[in-house]
Short mmCIF file of C-alpha atoms in Angstrom, two decimals:
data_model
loop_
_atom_site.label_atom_id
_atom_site.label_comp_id
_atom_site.label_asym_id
_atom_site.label_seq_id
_atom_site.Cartn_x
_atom_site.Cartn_y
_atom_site.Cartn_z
CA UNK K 1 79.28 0.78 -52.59
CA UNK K 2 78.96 4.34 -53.48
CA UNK K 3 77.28 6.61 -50.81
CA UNK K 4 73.71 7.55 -51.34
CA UNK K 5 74.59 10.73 -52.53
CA UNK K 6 76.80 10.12 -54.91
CA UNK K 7 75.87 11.33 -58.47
CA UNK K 8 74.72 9.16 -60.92
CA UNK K 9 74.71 8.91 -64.41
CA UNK K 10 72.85 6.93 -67.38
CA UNK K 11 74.43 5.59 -70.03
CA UNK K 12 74.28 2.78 -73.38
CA UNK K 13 75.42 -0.25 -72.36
CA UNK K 14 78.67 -1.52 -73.91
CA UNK K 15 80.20 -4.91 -74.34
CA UNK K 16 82.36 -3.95 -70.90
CA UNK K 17 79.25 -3.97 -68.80
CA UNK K 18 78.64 -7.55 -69.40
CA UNK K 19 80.14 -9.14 -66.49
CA UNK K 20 78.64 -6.57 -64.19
CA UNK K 21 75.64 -7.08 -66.11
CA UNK K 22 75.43 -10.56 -65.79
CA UNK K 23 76.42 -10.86 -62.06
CA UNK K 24 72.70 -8.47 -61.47
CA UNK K 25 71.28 -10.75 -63.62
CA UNK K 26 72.38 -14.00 -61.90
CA UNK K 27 71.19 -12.48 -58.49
CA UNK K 28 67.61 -12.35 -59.58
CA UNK K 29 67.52 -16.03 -60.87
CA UNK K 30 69.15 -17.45 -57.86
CA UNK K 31 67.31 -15.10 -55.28
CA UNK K 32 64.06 -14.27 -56.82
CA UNK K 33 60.82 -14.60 -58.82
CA UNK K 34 61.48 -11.36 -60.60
CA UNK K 35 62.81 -13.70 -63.73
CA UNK K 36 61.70 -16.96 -64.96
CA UNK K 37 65.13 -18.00 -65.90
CA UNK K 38 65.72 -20.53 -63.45
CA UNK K 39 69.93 -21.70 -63.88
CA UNK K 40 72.43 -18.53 -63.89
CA UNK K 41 74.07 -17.76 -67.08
CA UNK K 42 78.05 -16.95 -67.81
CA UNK K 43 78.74 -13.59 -69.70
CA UNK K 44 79.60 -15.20 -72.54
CA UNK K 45 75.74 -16.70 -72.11
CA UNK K 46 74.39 -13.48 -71.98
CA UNK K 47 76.70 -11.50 -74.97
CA UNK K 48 73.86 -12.73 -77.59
CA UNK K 49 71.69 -10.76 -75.15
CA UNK K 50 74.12 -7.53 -75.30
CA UNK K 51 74.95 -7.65 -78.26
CA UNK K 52 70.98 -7.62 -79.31
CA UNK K 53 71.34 -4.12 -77.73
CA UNK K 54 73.29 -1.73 -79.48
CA UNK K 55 73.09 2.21 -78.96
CA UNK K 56 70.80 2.82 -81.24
CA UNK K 57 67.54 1.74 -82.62
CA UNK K 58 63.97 0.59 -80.95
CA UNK K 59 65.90 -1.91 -78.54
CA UNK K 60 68.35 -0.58 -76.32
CA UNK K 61 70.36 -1.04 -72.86
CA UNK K 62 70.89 1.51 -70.43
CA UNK K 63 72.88 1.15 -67.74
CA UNK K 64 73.45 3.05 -64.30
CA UNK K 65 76.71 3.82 -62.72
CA UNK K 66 77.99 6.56 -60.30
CA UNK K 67 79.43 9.51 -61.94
CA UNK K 68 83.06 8.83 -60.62
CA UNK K 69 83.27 4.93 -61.19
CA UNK K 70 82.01 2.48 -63.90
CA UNK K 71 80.24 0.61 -61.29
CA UNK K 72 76.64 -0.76 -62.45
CA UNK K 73 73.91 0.33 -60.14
CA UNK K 74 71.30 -1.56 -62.79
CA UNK K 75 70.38 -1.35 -65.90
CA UNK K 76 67.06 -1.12 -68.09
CA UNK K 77 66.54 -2.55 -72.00
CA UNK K 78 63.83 -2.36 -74.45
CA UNK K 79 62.92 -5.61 -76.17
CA UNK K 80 61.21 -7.41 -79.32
CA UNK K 81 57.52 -8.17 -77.80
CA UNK K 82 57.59 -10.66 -80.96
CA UNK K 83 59.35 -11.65 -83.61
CA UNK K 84 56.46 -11.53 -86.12
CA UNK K 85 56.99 -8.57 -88.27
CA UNK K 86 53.32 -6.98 -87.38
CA UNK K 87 55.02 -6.66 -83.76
CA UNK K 88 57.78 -4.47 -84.87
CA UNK K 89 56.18 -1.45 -83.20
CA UNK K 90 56.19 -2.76 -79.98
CA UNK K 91 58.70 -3.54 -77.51
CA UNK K 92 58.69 -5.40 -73.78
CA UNK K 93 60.86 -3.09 -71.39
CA UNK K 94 62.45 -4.10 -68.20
CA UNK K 95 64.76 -3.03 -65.24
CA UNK K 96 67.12 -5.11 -62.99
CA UNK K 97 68.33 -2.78 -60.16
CA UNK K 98 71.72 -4.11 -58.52
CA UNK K 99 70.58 -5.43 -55.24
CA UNK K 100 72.56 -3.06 -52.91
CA UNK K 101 71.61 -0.09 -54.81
CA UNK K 102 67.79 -0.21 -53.57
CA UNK K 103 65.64 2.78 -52.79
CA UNK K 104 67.66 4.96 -54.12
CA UNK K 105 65.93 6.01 -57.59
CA UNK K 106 67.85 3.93 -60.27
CA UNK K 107 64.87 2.43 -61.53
CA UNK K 108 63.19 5.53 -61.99
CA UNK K 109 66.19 7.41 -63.37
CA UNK K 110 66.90 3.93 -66.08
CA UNK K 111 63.27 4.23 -67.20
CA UNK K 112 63.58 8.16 -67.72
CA UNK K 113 66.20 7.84 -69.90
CA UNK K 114 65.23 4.78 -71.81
CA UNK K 115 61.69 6.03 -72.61
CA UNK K 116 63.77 9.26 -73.49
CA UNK K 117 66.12 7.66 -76.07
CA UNK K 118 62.86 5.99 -77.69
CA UNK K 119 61.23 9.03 -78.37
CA UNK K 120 62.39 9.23 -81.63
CA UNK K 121 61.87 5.67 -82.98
CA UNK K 122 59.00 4.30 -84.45
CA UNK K 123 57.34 2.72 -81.45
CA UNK K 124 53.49 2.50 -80.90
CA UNK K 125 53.52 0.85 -77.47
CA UNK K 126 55.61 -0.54 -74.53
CA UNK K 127 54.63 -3.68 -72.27
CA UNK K 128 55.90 -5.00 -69.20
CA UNK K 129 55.09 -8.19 -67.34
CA UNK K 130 55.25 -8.32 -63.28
CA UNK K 131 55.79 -11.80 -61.59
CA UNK K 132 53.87 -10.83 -58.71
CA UNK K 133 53.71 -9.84 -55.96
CA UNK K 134 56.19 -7.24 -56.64
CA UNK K 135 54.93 -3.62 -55.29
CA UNK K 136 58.28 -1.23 -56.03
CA UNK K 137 57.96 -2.54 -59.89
CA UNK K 138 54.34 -1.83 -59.77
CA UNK K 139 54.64 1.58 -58.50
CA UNK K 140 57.30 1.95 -60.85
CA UNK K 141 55.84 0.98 -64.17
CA UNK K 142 52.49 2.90 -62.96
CA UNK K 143 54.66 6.09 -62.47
CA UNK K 144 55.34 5.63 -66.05
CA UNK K 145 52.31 5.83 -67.30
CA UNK K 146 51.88 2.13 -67.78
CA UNK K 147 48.22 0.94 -67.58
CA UNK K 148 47.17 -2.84 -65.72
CA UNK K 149 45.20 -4.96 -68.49
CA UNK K 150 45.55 -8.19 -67.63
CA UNK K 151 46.91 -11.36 -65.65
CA UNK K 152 48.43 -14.48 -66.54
CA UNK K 153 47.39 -16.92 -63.45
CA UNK K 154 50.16 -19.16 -61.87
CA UNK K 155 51.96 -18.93 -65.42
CA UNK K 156 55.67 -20.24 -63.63
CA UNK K 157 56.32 -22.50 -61.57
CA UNK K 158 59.89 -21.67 -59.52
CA UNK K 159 61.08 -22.24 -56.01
CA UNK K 160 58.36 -25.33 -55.79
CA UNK K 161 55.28 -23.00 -56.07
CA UNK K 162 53.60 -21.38 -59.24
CA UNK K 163 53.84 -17.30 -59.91
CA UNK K 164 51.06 -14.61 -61.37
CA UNK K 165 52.11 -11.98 -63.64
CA UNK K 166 50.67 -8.99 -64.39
CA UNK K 167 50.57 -7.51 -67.77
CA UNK K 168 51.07 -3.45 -68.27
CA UNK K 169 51.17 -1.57 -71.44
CA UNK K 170 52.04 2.50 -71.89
CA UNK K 171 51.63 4.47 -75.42
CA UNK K 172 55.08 5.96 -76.85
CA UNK K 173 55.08 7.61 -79.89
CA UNK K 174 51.63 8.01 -81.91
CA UNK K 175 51.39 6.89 -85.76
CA UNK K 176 49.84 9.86 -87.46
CA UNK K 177 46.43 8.09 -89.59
CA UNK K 178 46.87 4.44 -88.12
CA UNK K 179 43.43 3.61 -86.53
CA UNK K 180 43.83 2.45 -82.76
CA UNK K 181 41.52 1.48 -80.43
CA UNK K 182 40.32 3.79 -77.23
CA UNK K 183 42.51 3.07 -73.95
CA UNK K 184 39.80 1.59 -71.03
CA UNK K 185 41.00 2.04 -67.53
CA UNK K 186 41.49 -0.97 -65.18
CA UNK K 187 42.90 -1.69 -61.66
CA UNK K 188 46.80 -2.52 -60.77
CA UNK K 189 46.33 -5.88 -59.33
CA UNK K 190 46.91 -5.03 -56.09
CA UNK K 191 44.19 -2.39 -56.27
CA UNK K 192 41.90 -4.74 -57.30
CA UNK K 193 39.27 -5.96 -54.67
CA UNK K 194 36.04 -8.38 -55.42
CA UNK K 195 32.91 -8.02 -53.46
CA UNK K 196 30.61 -11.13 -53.04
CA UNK K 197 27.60 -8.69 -53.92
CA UNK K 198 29.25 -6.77 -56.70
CA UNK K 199 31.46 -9.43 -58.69
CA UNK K 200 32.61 -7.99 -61.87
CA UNK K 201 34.18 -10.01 -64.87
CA UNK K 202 37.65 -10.69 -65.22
CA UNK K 203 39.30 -9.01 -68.01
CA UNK K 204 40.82 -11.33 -70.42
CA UNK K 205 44.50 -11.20 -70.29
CA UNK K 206 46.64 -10.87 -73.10
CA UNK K 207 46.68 -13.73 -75.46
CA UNK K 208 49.74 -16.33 -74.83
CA UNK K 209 53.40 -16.00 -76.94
CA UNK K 210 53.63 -18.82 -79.09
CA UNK K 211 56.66 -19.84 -77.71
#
């Protein structure tokens, strides 16, 4: 493993990665709640998934590697949020940091430069879902400008128990003369706290993917 100081660089994602790619991947579904996916995948499982990717365009993969090796320290993609056509503005972003390169920034430096390369595209909005609890990707997303608005309640069920997740959206790129609705501000989950004198309402959460 590289030393903490070693440089590191961001960079597209290319059909080489995908090994790498999928070994991070397979961590999470064997080790953690982070994914739903429940059975680990080959690479030639996941090349759809790559290959849904390319370098340019509203739905990308970046990847993180040292600046002297091609090692993957984790990677970060934008996504359909739909596949109705009306959707085509927005995209569901993730990251999947390799699980030896912890606390060391990746996440932070994968979302930088994938919010970066979508700049230019024409993208209204970003979400993210959270299987909770999961604090770093919290932080993370909030550093990012993402906003809390909403919570799906025990919406998995893996490792013999069911999961929350919390729903997080961030503007990207305006659309001069589109009407839009004004942002509200809500608590992060874990900010939220209920008082037996004070109960508020829960805010609905965002409406189910017709799967």
């Amino acid at each position: 493993m590289p030393s903490e100081r070693t440089e590191v660089q961001v960079r597209s994602g290319v059909e080489g990665d995908l090994e790498a790619l999928t070994e991070i991947y397979n961590h999470y579904v064997r080790e953690t709640s982070i994914t739903f996916d429940t059975v680990t995948f080959t690479p030639e499982e996941r090349r759809p998934w790559l290959l849904s990717h390319p370098e340019d365009g509203p739905y990308r993969l970046m990847v993180a590697t040292p600046a002297d090796s091609q090692e993957i320290l984790g990677y970060a993609t934008s996504s359909p949020y739909r596949a109705k056509p009306a959707y085509g503005t927005s995209v569901e972003t993730t990251v999947y940091v390799a699980p030896r390169a912890g606390r060391r920034g990746i996440g932070t430096l994968l979302y930088k430069a994938l919010f970066e390369a979508l700049a230019g595209e024409d993208l209204h909005r970003a979400y993210a879902g959270v299987a909770q609890p999961n604090e770093a990707s919290t932080r993370l997303h909030e550093r990012f400008g993402f906003r809390y608005v909403g919570t799906y309640h025990e919406v998995g069920r893996k490792f013999g128990r069911y999961w929350d997740v919390a729903w997080y959206e961030r503007p990207l790129q305006r659309s001069e003369g589109l009407s839009r609705t004004a942002p509200t501000a809500s608590p992060s989950p874990s900010r939220t706290r209920r008082s037996p004198t004070s109960a508020r309402p829960a805010r609905r959460p965002p409406p189910p993917r017709p799967w």
